[in-house]
Amino acid sequence: MSEGAIRVGIGGWTYEPWRGTFYPEKWPQKRELEYAASRVTAIEVNGTYYSGFKPATFAGWAAAAPDNFVFTLKASRYCTNRKVLAEAGESIARFVGQGITELGDKLGPILWQFMATKKFDADDFGAFLKLLPASEGGIALRHAVQVRHESFAVPAFVDMARAAGVAIVYADSADYPAIADVTGDFVYARLENAREAVPTGYDDVALDRWAVAARTWATGGRAANLPYVVDVDPPKRPRDAFVFFINGAKVRAPHGAMALNERV
């Protein structure tokens, strides 16, 4: 059976503690993206959550990364941090229209992250999902939502995401409820429980387990021993799998990502 691509990465590339621990000593800061993109296969861009960028910036990122590399973009906070999500249309259009398509085939999923205080409102969240565009400038867009309030752990939310073809982010987190149900044509996981005492953030046993999960997702299966809301296997078809080492002990993230990449 064919498999989807497995991409393992980190959040961003500008982080001072990585200088000398991940980046070689005296490595030029202007070439940090180039170096990071040669060691991992994806990067989740957090800066797009806080501000907009010019098309030339996205084009520059694409040029600095090798072929078959992918950037996932965290959507603007103005889209998700609002009382009424159904009113986010203008902000969503502004975000996707700022020039992200300059990334070309290096544009990965868009991550729509919600505050931990945001509760599930079926009508409002359903209206938000309908606002997410299927394409921009002739390039297909893929969407993932990270919800962090326990009220989302209900079948109605899973069914809604599946009907919209939107992936629910699986977050390995000590702080937020986790939903592992596969709802899109790709899987998006964020590993947020790294420990600084472990050189790779996650120990070998955990890395082996996540490697199995990633391969299972890539072949269209449902990973074992994760929390599910609906006890139904997803349709069996290959899916791209994105796994990011992010937050937690961030200084360890690149080494965790490289170690997992070696396993998959």
Coordinates of C-alpha atoms in Angstrom, one line a residue:
M1 CA 0.0 0.0 0.0
S2 CA 1.3 3.5 -0.8
E3 CA 2.1 5.9 2.1
G4 CA 1.8 9.6 2.7
A5 CA 4.8 11.7 3.4
I6 CA 6.1 11.9 7.0
R7 CA 7.5 15.3 7.9
V8 CA 9.1 16.0 11.3
G9 CA 10.0 19.4 12.3
I10 CA 10.3 22.3 14.8
G11 CA 8.7 25.6 15.6
G12 CA 10.5 28.4 13.9
W13 CA 14.2 28.8 13.4
T14 CA 15.3 31.9 15.4
Y15 CA 16.0 30.9 18.9
E16 CA 19.1 32.0 20.8
P17 CA 19.6 28.8 22.9
W18 CA 19.9 26.9 19.7
R19 CA 23.1 28.8 18.8
G20 CA 25.9 26.6 19.7
T21 CA 23.7 23.6 20.6
F22 CA 21.9 23.1 17.3
Y23 CA 23.5 25.7 15.0
P24 CA 27.3 25.5 14.8
E25 CA 29.3 28.1 16.7
K26 CA 29.5 31.4 14.8
W27 CA 27.0 30.2 12.2
P28 CA 25.6 33.3 10.5
Q29 CA 22.1 34.2 11.9
K30 CA 20.9 35.1 8.4
R31 CA 21.5 31.5 7.3
E32 CA 19.8 29.8 10.3
L33 CA 16.7 28.9 8.2
E34 CA 19.0 27.4 5.6
Y35 CA 20.7 25.2 8.2
A36 CA 17.5 24.2 10.0
A37 CA 15.8 23.3 6.8
S38 CA 18.7 21.0 6.0
R39 CA 18.3 19.1 9.2
V40 CA 14.5 18.7 9.6
T41 CA 11.8 18.3 7.0
A42 CA 9.2 20.9 8.2
I43 CA 9.0 24.1 10.2
E44 CA 5.9 25.5 11.9
V45 CA 6.1 29.3 11.6
N46 CA 4.8 31.0 14.7
G47 CA 5.5 34.6 13.6
T48 CA 2.5 34.6 11.2
Y49 CA 0.3 34.3 14.3
Y50 CA 1.5 37.7 15.5
S51 CA 2.0 39.8 12.4
G52 CA 1.6 39.8 8.6
F53 CA 4.5 39.4 6.1
K54 CA 5.1 40.6 2.6
P55 CA 5.0 38.2 -0.4
A56 CA 8.8 38.6 -0.8
T57 CA 9.3 37.2 2.7
F58 CA 7.5 34.0 1.9
A59 CA 9.4 33.7 -1.4
G60 CA 12.6 34.1 0.5
W61 CA 11.8 31.4 2.9
A62 CA 10.9 29.1 0.0
A63 CA 14.2 29.8 -1.7
A64 CA 16.2 29.1 1.5
A65 CA 14.7 25.6 2.0
P66 CA 15.5 22.5 -0.1
D67 CA 13.1 20.7 -2.3
N68 CA 10.4 18.6 -0.6
F69 CA 10.5 20.9 2.5
V70 CA 7.3 22.2 4.0
F71 CA 6.4 25.2 6.0
T72 CA 3.2 25.1 8.1
L73 CA 1.8 28.5 9.1
K74 CA 0.1 29.5 12.3
A75 CA -2.8 31.7 11.3
S76 CA -3.2 35.2 12.6
R77 CA -4.5 35.5 16.1
Y78 CA -7.1 38.0 14.8
C79 CA -8.8 35.1 13.1
T80 CA -9.1 32.9 16.2
N81 CA -9.0 35.0 19.3
R82 CA -12.4 36.5 19.0
K83 CA -15.7 36.1 20.8
V84 CA -17.7 35.3 17.6
L85 CA -15.7 33.1 15.2
A86 CA -18.4 33.5 12.5
E87 CA -17.3 37.1 12.1
A88 CA -13.7 36.1 11.2
G89 CA -14.1 36.1 7.4
E90 CA -12.3 39.4 6.7
S91 CA -9.4 38.5 8.9
I92 CA -9.1 35.0 7.3
A93 CA -9.2 36.5 3.8
R94 CA -6.4 39.0 4.8
F95 CA -4.3 36.2 6.3
V96 CA -4.4 33.9 3.3
G97 CA -4.2 36.8 0.9
Q98 CA -1.0 38.3 2.2
G99 CA 1.3 36.3 -0.1
I100 CA 1.5 32.8 1.5
T101 CA 1.2 31.2 -1.9
E102 CA 4.7 32.5 -2.7
L103 CA 5.8 29.3 -0.8
G104 CA 4.5 27.3 -3.7
D105 CA 4.7 23.6 -3.2
K106 CA 6.5 24.2 0.2
L107 CA 3.2 25.6 1.7
G108 CA 1.9 23.1 4.1
P109 CA -1.2 23.1 6.3
I110 CA -2.4 26.3 8.0
L111 CA -2.7 25.9 11.8
W112 CA -5.7 27.6 13.4
Q113 CA -4.9 27.7 17.1
F114 CA -7.5 28.6 19.7
M115 CA -7.1 29.9 23.2
A116 CA -7.5 27.5 26.0
T117 CA -10.5 29.5 27.3
K118 CA -12.4 29.1 24.0
K119 CA -15.3 26.7 24.5
F120 CA -17.1 24.6 21.9
D121 CA -20.1 26.3 20.4
A122 CA -21.3 24.0 17.6
D123 CA -23.1 26.7 15.5
D124 CA -20.3 29.3 15.8
F125 CA -17.4 26.8 15.2
G126 CA -19.3 25.3 12.3
A127 CA -19.7 28.7 10.8
F128 CA -15.9 29.3 11.2
L129 CA -15.0 26.1 9.4
K130 CA -17.2 27.2 6.5
L131 CA -15.1 30.3 6.2
L132 CA -11.8 28.4 5.6
P133 CA -11.0 28.7 1.9
A134 CA -10.2 25.6 -0.1
S135 CA -7.6 27.4 -2.2
E136 CA -5.8 30.7 -2.8
G137 CA -4.3 31.8 -6.0
G138 CA -4.8 28.4 -7.6
I139 CA -3.0 26.6 -4.7
A140 CA -5.0 24.1 -2.6
L141 CA -5.1 24.9 1.1
R142 CA -5.2 22.4 4.0
H143 CA -6.4 23.4 7.4
A144 CA -5.7 22.1 10.9
V145 CA -7.4 23.3 14.1
Q146 CA -5.9 23.1 17.6
V147 CA -8.6 23.4 20.2
R148 CA -7.6 23.5 23.9
H149 CA -10.8 23.3 25.9
E150 CA -12.2 20.1 27.2
S151 CA -15.7 21.0 25.8
F152 CA -14.4 20.1 22.3
A153 CA -13.9 16.4 23.2
V154 CA -17.3 15.5 22.0
P155 CA -18.5 13.5 18.9
A156 CA -20.3 16.6 17.5
F157 CA -16.9 18.4 17.1
V158 CA -15.2 15.4 15.6
D159 CA -18.0 14.8 13.1
M160 CA -18.0 18.5 12.2
A161 CA -14.2 18.6 11.5
R162 CA -14.5 15.3 9.5
A163 CA -17.3 16.7 7.4
A164 CA -15.2 19.8 6.7
G165 CA -12.1 17.8 5.9
V166 CA -10.2 19.7 8.5
A167 CA -7.6 18.0 10.7
I168 CA -7.8 18.1 14.5
V169 CA -4.4 18.7 15.9
Y170 CA -3.2 16.0 18.3
A171 CA -1.3 17.7 21.1
D172 CA 0.9 15.6 23.4
S173 CA 0.4 18.1 26.2
A174 CA 0.3 18.0 30.0
D175 CA -1.9 21.1 30.0
Y176 CA -4.7 20.5 27.5
P177 CA -7.1 17.7 26.5
A178 CA -5.9 15.7 23.5
I179 CA -8.1 14.5 20.6
A180 CA -6.4 11.9 18.4
D181 CA -9.4 11.3 16.0
V182 CA -8.3 11.5 12.4
T183 CA -10.6 13.9 10.5
G184 CA -8.7 15.2 7.5
D185 CA -6.6 13.9 4.6
F186 CA -3.5 14.5 6.8
V187 CA -2.5 14.3 10.4
Y188 CA -1.0 17.1 12.5
A189 CA 0.7 16.3 15.8
R190 CA 2.5 18.7 18.2
L191 CA 4.7 17.1 20.8
E192 CA 4.7 19.5 23.7
N193 CA 5.9 17.3 26.6
A194 CA 9.7 17.4 26.0
R195 CA 12.0 17.3 29.0
E196 CA 15.2 19.3 29.1
A197 CA 17.0 16.5 31.1
V198 CA 16.6 14.3 28.0
P199 CA 19.0 15.3 25.1
T200 CA 16.3 14.7 22.5
G201 CA 13.4 16.0 24.7
Y202 CA 11.7 12.6 24.4
D203 CA 13.5 9.4 25.4
D204 CA 14.1 6.5 23.0
V205 CA 11.0 4.6 24.1
A206 CA 8.8 7.6 23.4
L207 CA 10.5 8.3 20.1
D208 CA 10.0 4.7 19.0
R209 CA 6.3 5.0 19.9
W210 CA 5.9 8.2 17.9
A211 CA 7.7 6.7 15.0
V212 CA 5.2 3.9 14.9
A213 CA 2.3 6.4 15.2
A214 CA 3.6 8.4 12.3
R215 CA 4.0 5.4 10.1
T216 CA 0.5 4.3 11.0
W217 CA -0.9 7.7 10.1
A218 CA 1.0 7.7 6.8
T219 CA -0.6 4.4 5.8
G220 CA -4.0 5.5 6.7
G221 CA -4.5 3.8 10.1
R222 CA -5.4 4.9 13.6
A223 CA -2.5 5.0 16.0
A224 CA -2.8 2.9 19.1
N225 CA -2.9 4.0 22.7
L226 CA -4.0 7.6 22.1
P227 CA -7.2 9.2 23.4
Y228 CA -10.1 9.1 20.9
V229 CA -13.6 10.7 21.1
V230 CA -15.3 8.5 18.5
D231 CA -14.5 4.8 18.4
V232 CA -14.4 4.7 14.6
D233 CA -11.5 4.0 12.4
P234 CA -10.9 6.7 9.7
P235 CA -11.2 5.7 6.0
K236 CA -8.2 3.7 5.0
R237 CA -6.1 5.8 2.7
P238 CA -2.6 7.3 2.8
R239 CA -2.2 10.5 4.7
D240 CA 0.7 12.9 5.1
A241 CA 1.8 13.1 8.7
F242 CA 3.3 16.2 10.3
V243 CA 4.9 15.9 13.7
F244 CA 6.4 18.9 15.4
F245 CA 8.6 19.1 18.5
I246 CA 7.4 22.4 19.9
N247 CA 7.1 24.2 23.3
G248 CA 8.1 22.1 26.3
A249 CA 11.9 22.1 26.5
K250 CA 12.4 24.0 23.3
V251 CA 16.2 23.8 23.4
R252 CA 15.9 20.1 22.8
A253 CA 13.4 20.3 19.9
P254 CA 15.8 20.1 17.0
H255 CA 17.5 17.0 18.4
G256 CA 14.2 15.4 19.0
A257 CA 13.0 16.1 15.5
M258 CA 16.3 14.7 14.0
A259 CA 16.1 11.6 16.1
L260 CA 12.5 10.9 15.1
N261 CA 13.3 11.6 11.4
E262 CA 16.0 8.9 11.6
R263 CA 13.3 6.5 12.9
V264 CA 10.7 7.1 10.2

